[in-house]
Coordinates of C-alpha atoms and ligand atoms in Angstrom, one line a residue:
M22 CA -8.9 -2.9 27.2
R23 CA -9.4 0.9 26.6
I24 CA -7.6 2.6 23.8
T25 CA -7.3 5.7 22.3
A26 CA -7.9 5.3 17.8
A27 CA -9.3 7.6 15.3
V28 CA -12.7 7.1 14.2
L29 CA -14.3 7.7 11.2
E30 CA -17.7 8.3 12.5
E31 CA -19.3 9.5 8.5
Y32 CA -17.9 9.7 5.7
G33 CA -16.3 13.0 4.6
K34 CA -15.7 13.3 8.4
P35 CA -12.6 14.2 10.1
F36 CA -10.7 11.7 11.8
T37 CA -12.1 12.1 16.4
L38 CA -10.0 11.0 18.6
T39 CA -11.2 8.8 21.3
E40 CA -11.6 6.6 23.7
L41 CA -13.0 2.6 22.6
D42 CA -12.6 -0.9 24.0
I43 CA -11.1 -3.5 22.2
G44 CA -11.9 -7.4 22.8
E45 CA -9.3 -10.1 23.7
P46 CA -7.8 -12.1 20.9
R47 CA -9.7 -14.8 19.9
A48 CA -8.1 -18.1 18.8
G49 CA -5.5 -17.4 16.0
E50 CA -5.7 -13.9 16.6
V51 CA -3.2 -11.3 18.1
L52 CA -3.3 -8.2 19.8
V53 CA -0.7 -5.9 18.5
R54 CA 0.2 -3.0 20.1
I55 CA 1.1 -0.3 17.0
V56 CA 4.0 1.8 17.4
A57 CA 3.0 3.4 14.6
T58 CA 0.9 3.2 11.1
G59 CA 1.4 4.4 7.7
I60 CA -1.5 6.8 6.1
C61 CA -2.0 5.4 2.2
H62 CA -4.2 7.3 -0.3
T63 CA -6.5 3.7 0.6
D64 CA -7.4 5.8 3.9
G65 CA -8.5 8.5 2.2
L66 CA -10.5 6.6 -0.4
A67 CA -12.3 5.0 2.4
Q68 CA -12.5 8.1 3.8
Q69 CA -14.6 9.2 1.1
A70 CA -16.7 6.0 0.4
D71 CA -14.6 5.1 -2.3
L72 CA -14.0 2.1 -0.2
P73 CA -17.2 1.2 1.0
F74 CA -15.4 0.5 4.6
P75 CA -18.6 0.3 7.1
T76 CA -19.1 3.6 9.9
P77 CA -18.4 3.9 12.4
G78 CA -14.9 2.4 11.9
V79 CA -11.7 2.8 12.2
L80 CA -9.3 2.5 9.5
G81 CA -5.4 2.3 9.0
H82 CA -3.3 -0.7 6.8
E83 CA -0.1 0.0 7.5
G84 CA 0.3 -1.1 10.9
A85 CA 3.5 -2.6 12.9
G86 CA 4.6 -3.2 16.5
I87 CA 5.1 -5.6 19.6
V88 CA 2.8 -8.1 19.8
E89 CA 1.0 -7.8 23.2
R90 CA -0.9 -10.7 23.9
V91 CA -1.9 -13.8 21.4
G92 CA -5.2 -16.0 20.9
P93 CA -5.5 -19.8 21.6
G94 CA -3.5 -21.6 19.3
V95 CA -1.1 -18.9 18.0
T96 CA 2.7 -20.1 18.1
S97 CA 4.4 -18.4 15.6
V98 CA 5.0 -14.6 17.5
L99 CA 5.0 -14.3 21.3
P100 CA 4.7 -11.3 23.5
G101 CA 7.2 -9.1 23.1
D102 CA 7.9 -10.1 19.2
P103 CA 8.1 -7.1 16.8
V104 CA 6.0 -7.2 14.1
I105 CA 4.8 -5.7 10.9
I106 CA 1.3 -5.9 10.1
G107 CA 0.6 -7.3 6.0
W108 CA -2.3 -8.1 4.6
P109 CA -5.0 -10.4 5.4
W110 CA -5.9 -13.7 3.4
C111 CA -8.8 -17.0 5.0
G112 CA -5.7 -19.7 3.7
R113 CA -8.7 -22.4 3.1
C114 CA -9.5 -20.9 -0.7
T115 CA -7.9 -22.3 -4.0
R116 CA -6.3 -18.8 -4.4
C117 CA -4.3 -19.2 -0.8
R118 CA -4.2 -23.0 -1.4
G119 CA -2.8 -21.9 -5.1
G120 CA -0.1 -19.8 -3.3
R121 CA -2.0 -16.2 -4.9
P122 CA -2.8 -15.0 -1.3
R123 CA -3.5 -11.4 -2.6
Y124 CA -6.3 -12.5 -4.1
C125 CA -8.1 -14.0 -1.6
E126 CA -12.0 -15.2 -2.6
H127 CA -12.9 -13.6 0.9
L128 CA -10.4 -10.4 -0.5
A129 CA -13.2 -8.0 -0.3
Q130 CA -14.7 -9.3 3.0
L131 CA -11.6 -9.4 5.0
L132 CA -10.5 -5.6 3.6
A133 CA -13.1 -3.4 4.2
G134 CA -16.4 -5.6 5.8
G135 CA -15.8 -4.0 9.1
G136 CA -15.3 -6.5 11.4
R137 CA -13.8 -10.4 11.4
P138 CA -15.4 -13.0 8.9
D139 CA -17.9 -13.8 11.1
G140 CA -19.5 -10.4 11.6
S141 CA -18.1 -9.5 14.8
T142 CA -16.4 -6.2 15.4
A143 CA -13.0 -6.0 17.7
L144 CA -13.2 -2.6 19.2
S145 CA -16.7 -1.3 20.7
R146 CA -18.1 2.1 22.5
D147 CA -19.9 1.9 25.3
G148 CA -21.5 -1.0 24.4
K149 CA -21.9 -0.4 20.8
P150 CA -19.9 -2.1 18.1
I151 CA -17.6 -0.1 15.9
H152 CA -16.0 -1.2 12.9
S153 CA -12.9 -2.8 13.2
H154 CA -10.4 -5.4 11.2
F155 CA -9.8 -2.4 8.0
F156 CA -7.4 -4.2 5.9
G157 CA -7.6 -7.0 8.6
Q158 CA -6.2 -4.4 11.0
S159 CA -8.1 -1.1 11.7
S160 CA -4.2 0.7 13.1
F161 CA -5.1 4.2 13.7
A162 CA -5.4 3.4 17.0
T163 CA -2.9 2.4 19.7
Y164 CA -3.7 -1.5 19.7
A165 CA -5.3 -4.1 17.2
I166 CA -6.7 -7.3 16.7
C167 CA -5.1 -9.2 14.0
A168 CA -4.5 -12.2 12.3
E169 CA -1.6 -14.4 13.2
T170 CA -1.5 -15.1 9.5
S171 CA -1.0 -11.6 8.2
L172 CA 1.8 -10.8 10.6
V173 CA 5.3 -10.2 9.3
K174 CA 8.1 -10.5 12.3
A175 CA 10.4 -7.4 12.3
P176 CA 13.9 -7.7 13.4
P177 CA 14.4 -7.6 17.0
S178 CA 17.0 -4.6 16.3
G179 CA 15.3 -2.5 13.8
A180 CA 13.6 0.5 14.4
V181 CA 9.9 -0.6 13.6
E182 CA 7.7 2.4 13.6
L183 CA 9.5 2.8 9.8
L184 CA 8.3 -0.7 8.5
G185 CA 4.8 -0.2 8.9
P186 CA 4.4 1.3 4.7
L187 CA 6.4 -1.9 3.8
A188 CA 3.1 -3.8 4.1
C189 CA 1.0 -2.0 1.6
G190 CA 2.2 1.4 -0.2
V191 CA 5.6 0.5 -1.1
A192 CA 5.3 -3.7 -1.2
T193 CA 2.6 -2.5 -4.0
G194 CA 5.5 -0.4 -6.2
A195 CA 7.9 -2.9 -5.6
G196 CA 5.8 -5.6 -5.5
A197 CA 4.7 -5.1 -9.0
V198 CA 8.2 -4.9 -10.6
F199 CA 9.9 -8.0 -8.8
N200 CA 6.5 -10.7 -8.7
A201 CA 4.6 -9.2 -12.1
L202 CA 6.6 -7.1 -14.1
Q203 CA 10.0 -8.9 -13.4
P204 CA 11.7 -6.8 -16.3
D205 CA 14.7 -8.6 -18.2
L206 CA 18.4 -6.9 -18.6
G207 CA 17.7 -4.1 -21.5
A208 CA 14.4 -3.8 -20.3
S209 CA 12.4 0.0 -20.2
M210 CA 9.9 1.1 -17.6
V211 CA 7.9 4.1 -17.7
V212 CA 6.5 4.8 -13.8
Y213 CA 3.6 7.4 -13.5
G214 CA 3.3 9.0 -10.7
A215 CA 6.7 10.0 -8.0
G216 CA 4.9 9.3 -5.0
T217 CA 5.4 6.4 -2.6
V218 CA 4.1 3.8 -5.0
G219 CA 6.2 5.0 -7.9
L220 CA 9.7 5.9 -6.3
A221 CA 9.4 2.3 -4.4
A222 CA 8.8 0.9 -7.7
I223 CA 11.7 3.0 -8.9
M224 CA 14.2 2.0 -5.9
A225 CA 13.0 -1.9 -7.0
A226 CA 13.5 -1.6 -10.7
R227 CA 17.1 -0.4 -9.7
N228 CA 17.4 -4.2 -8.4
T229 CA 16.3 -5.2 -11.5
G230 CA 18.0 -5.9 -15.1
A231 CA 15.7 -3.0 -16.3
S232 CA 18.7 -0.4 -17.9
T233 CA 15.5 2.6 -19.3
I234 CA 13.5 4.0 -15.7
I235 CA 11.3 6.7 -16.6
A236 CA 9.7 8.4 -14.1
V237 CA 6.6 10.9 -14.8
D238 CA 5.4 13.4 -12.5
L239 CA 3.8 17.0 -12.0
H240 CA 6.1 17.6 -9.4
E241 CA 10.4 19.2 -10.1
S242 CA 11.0 18.1 -6.4
R243 CA 9.9 14.1 -7.0
L244 CA 11.3 14.1 -10.5
A245 CA 14.6 14.9 -8.8
L246 CA 13.9 12.1 -6.0
A247 CA 12.9 9.9 -9.0
R248 CA 16.6 10.5 -10.1
R249 CA 18.1 9.4 -6.7
F250 CA 16.4 6.6 -5.9
G251 CA 17.0 5.1 -9.4
A252 CA 15.4 6.8 -12.5
T253 CA 17.8 7.4 -15.7
H254 CA 15.4 9.5 -17.1
T255 CA 12.5 12.0 -15.5
V256 CA 9.7 13.8 -17.7
D257 CA 7.8 16.7 -15.8
A258 CA 4.4 16.1 -17.4
R259 CA 3.1 19.9 -17.4
A260 CA 6.0 20.7 -20.1
H261 CA 5.6 17.6 -21.6
D262 CA 3.6 15.0 -23.5
P263 CA 4.9 12.0 -21.6
V264 CA 3.7 9.4 -24.2
V265 CA 5.8 11.6 -26.7
A266 CA 9.2 11.6 -24.5
V267 CA 8.5 8.3 -23.9
K268 CA 8.7 7.5 -27.7
D269 CA 11.9 9.9 -27.8
I270 CA 13.6 8.1 -25.2
C271 CA 12.6 4.3 -26.0
G272 CA 12.2 5.1 -29.9
S273 CA 9.6 3.8 -31.9
R274 CA 9.3 0.1 -30.2
L275 CA 7.6 2.1 -27.1
A276 CA 8.3 1.3 -23.3
D277 CA 8.5 -2.6 -22.4
F278 CA 6.7 -1.4 -18.9
A279 CA 4.7 1.3 -17.8
L280 CA 3.5 1.5 -13.9
E281 CA 0.9 3.6 -13.6
C282 CA 0.7 4.6 -9.7
T283 CA -1.5 8.3 -9.5
G284 CA -5.1 6.4 -10.3
K285 CA -5.9 9.2 -12.4
I286 CA -8.1 8.0 -15.4
A287 CA -6.0 10.3 -18.2
V288 CA -3.0 9.0 -16.7
V289 CA -3.9 5.2 -17.3
R290 CA -4.3 6.2 -20.8
Q291 CA -1.0 7.9 -21.3
A292 CA 0.4 4.4 -19.7
I293 CA -1.4 2.4 -21.7
D294 CA 0.1 4.2 -24.7
S295 CA 3.7 4.6 -23.7
V296 CA 4.0 0.4 -23.7
G297 CA 4.1 -1.2 -27.6
M298 CA 4.0 -4.7 -28.8
L299 CA 4.3 -7.2 -26.4
G300 CA 4.3 -4.4 -23.7
T301 CA 3.0 -4.0 -20.3
A302 CA 0.7 -1.9 -19.2
C303 CA 0.3 -2.5 -15.2
L304 CA -2.1 -0.6 -13.1
I305 CA -1.6 -0.1 -9.7
G306 CA -2.8 2.9 -8.6
G307 CA -6.2 3.1 -6.6
A308 CA -9.1 5.5 -8.5
P309 CA -12.3 6.4 -7.4
A310 CA -15.3 4.0 -7.5
G311 CA -16.8 3.6 -10.8
A312 CA -13.8 5.1 -12.6
T313 CA -13.9 3.8 -16.0
F314 CA -11.1 4.2 -18.7
E315 CA -10.6 3.5 -22.6
A316 CA -7.7 2.4 -24.4
D317 CA -7.0 2.5 -28.1
H318 CA -8.2 -1.0 -29.6
M319 CA -5.7 -1.6 -32.4
S320 CA -2.9 -1.3 -30.7
T321 CA -4.0 -3.3 -27.7
L322 CA -4.1 -6.5 -29.9
W323 CA -1.2 -6.7 -31.3
G324 CA 0.2 -8.6 -28.5
K325 CA 0.0 -5.5 -25.3
R326 CA -1.3 -6.2 -22.2
I327 CA -3.6 -3.9 -19.7
V328 CA -3.1 -5.6 -16.0
G329 CA -4.5 -4.7 -12.4
L330 CA -2.3 -5.8 -9.9
L331 CA -3.1 -5.7 -5.9
G332 CA -0.6 -5.4 -3.3
G333 CA 2.7 -6.6 -5.0
E334 CA 1.3 -9.9 -5.2
N335 CA 3.0 -13.1 -3.4
T336 CA 2.6 -13.3 0.1
S337 CA 3.2 -10.5 3.0
E338 CA 6.4 -12.9 4.7
A339 CA 7.9 -12.9 1.1
L340 CA 7.2 -9.2 -0.5
I341 CA 8.2 -7.8 3.0
G342 CA 11.2 -10.6 3.9
G343 CA 12.9 -9.1 1.2
L344 CA 12.2 -5.5 1.0
L345 CA 14.2 -5.8 4.6
E346 CA 16.6 -8.5 3.4
L347 CA 17.3 -5.3 0.2
H348 CA 16.5 -2.5 3.1
A349 CA 19.2 -3.9 5.6
Q350 CA 21.7 -3.5 2.3
G351 CA 21.0 -0.1 2.1
R352 CA 19.4 -1.1 -1.6
F353 CA 16.9 -0.2 -0.8
P354 CA 16.2 2.8 0.9
F355 CA 12.4 3.7 1.4
D356 CA 12.6 4.7 4.8
E357 CA 13.8 8.6 3.3
L358 CA 10.2 9.0 2.1
V359 CA 8.6 8.5 5.8
Q360 CA 7.6 11.6 8.0
E361 CA 6.4 11.2 11.2
F362 CA 3.0 13.1 12.7
P363 CA 1.6 12.7 16.3
L364 CA -2.1 10.3 15.9
E365 CA -3.5 13.5 16.7
Q366 CA -2.4 14.9 13.9
I367 CA -4.2 12.3 11.5
N368 CA -6.3 14.8 9.8
Q369 CA -3.1 17.2 8.7
A370 CA -1.7 14.3 8.0
L371 CA -3.5 12.6 5.3
E372 CA -4.5 16.1 4.0
A373 CA -0.6 16.0 3.5
S374 CA -0.6 13.0 1.8
L375 CA -3.3 13.8 -0.7
S376 CA -1.6 17.4 -1.4
G377 CA 1.6 15.2 -1.8
A378 CA 3.1 18.0 0.7
V379 CA 4.2 14.6 2.4
L380 CA 6.1 11.4 0.6
K381 CA 4.8 8.8 3.5
P382 CA 3.4 10.0 6.4
V383 CA 3.4 8.0 9.5
L384 CA 1.6 8.1 12.9
R385 CA 3.3 7.7 16.2
M386 CA 0.8 6.2 18.8
P387 CA 1.2 7.8 22.3
A388 CA 3.2 6.1 24.3
Ligands
ZN416 ZN1 -8.4 -17.6 0.7
ZN417 ZN1 -3.1 0.8 1.3

């Protein structure tokens, strides 16, 4: 079948819209007609070769759409079902079977191997393979082939085009709070970076007992959004040293939790320095390949935890399902971060995301 896709021909180059062929879904696979897909900073990292997805290939990993056809053995979805494409997982390794599919032993291959685990690709051009299955989907395209196990059913009445970002960026921020940090009543939390991931974390924190929620950013417009979504304090890092500000707000005990959402190494240090004894500094922002950070040894030794966290943890089904319910109740208004672009404006949309002009671009596929 012929599809339209935005192809990354070479690292560092803009995406080019082109026609490709897509194969039929194999056993356990589903062909999804993509209605819309979010753009995440990880797409930008892959474009710049900081996440080594092979070229030529199709990126995109926040797809949502309608099931078109199912392969042999697929029972959980039917043609016509609206779905969100979550993270892939093998389902067989110790971590998957132990309920930790975000840390599947085959994750690197499933996210960025460039095709199915057996090395085949779903996409081709003039008979030559084009790399597919980025995060198990490659959704910068009008259709994608995904594993049945990565799909999450969307509500039949909802606007599926808004829901793709729940699969990665939004889930990463919110899941960190709900699944990993789980702040107690009265806890304090500082969120570095009020982009999509950080704002999703703040929206999530407002649904917990955390009573001090501090947002740090360089842009007043984002700090205003952070206040609207639940931040109790905001710090403009251009005007104030954020670690000093956190100490002023939380006292000498510092914050219980810090979430680093920017991927900037100088900010990683600030996040680590913002938590005190038994505090947790959590790294969820993507930095360029090879980046390293330093931490103060003595204060870390005193019971501080520095943890990395992928994709909001838990299963996509539990995470996206829960966020959909909070959203329906008006308690998780992530859709206010979305700005739509047509697929042909993918390069402008990614640029707007990286510059911070747009919080969460979502690409609409041509009808
Ligand atoms: Zn696995
Ligand atoms: Zn992502």
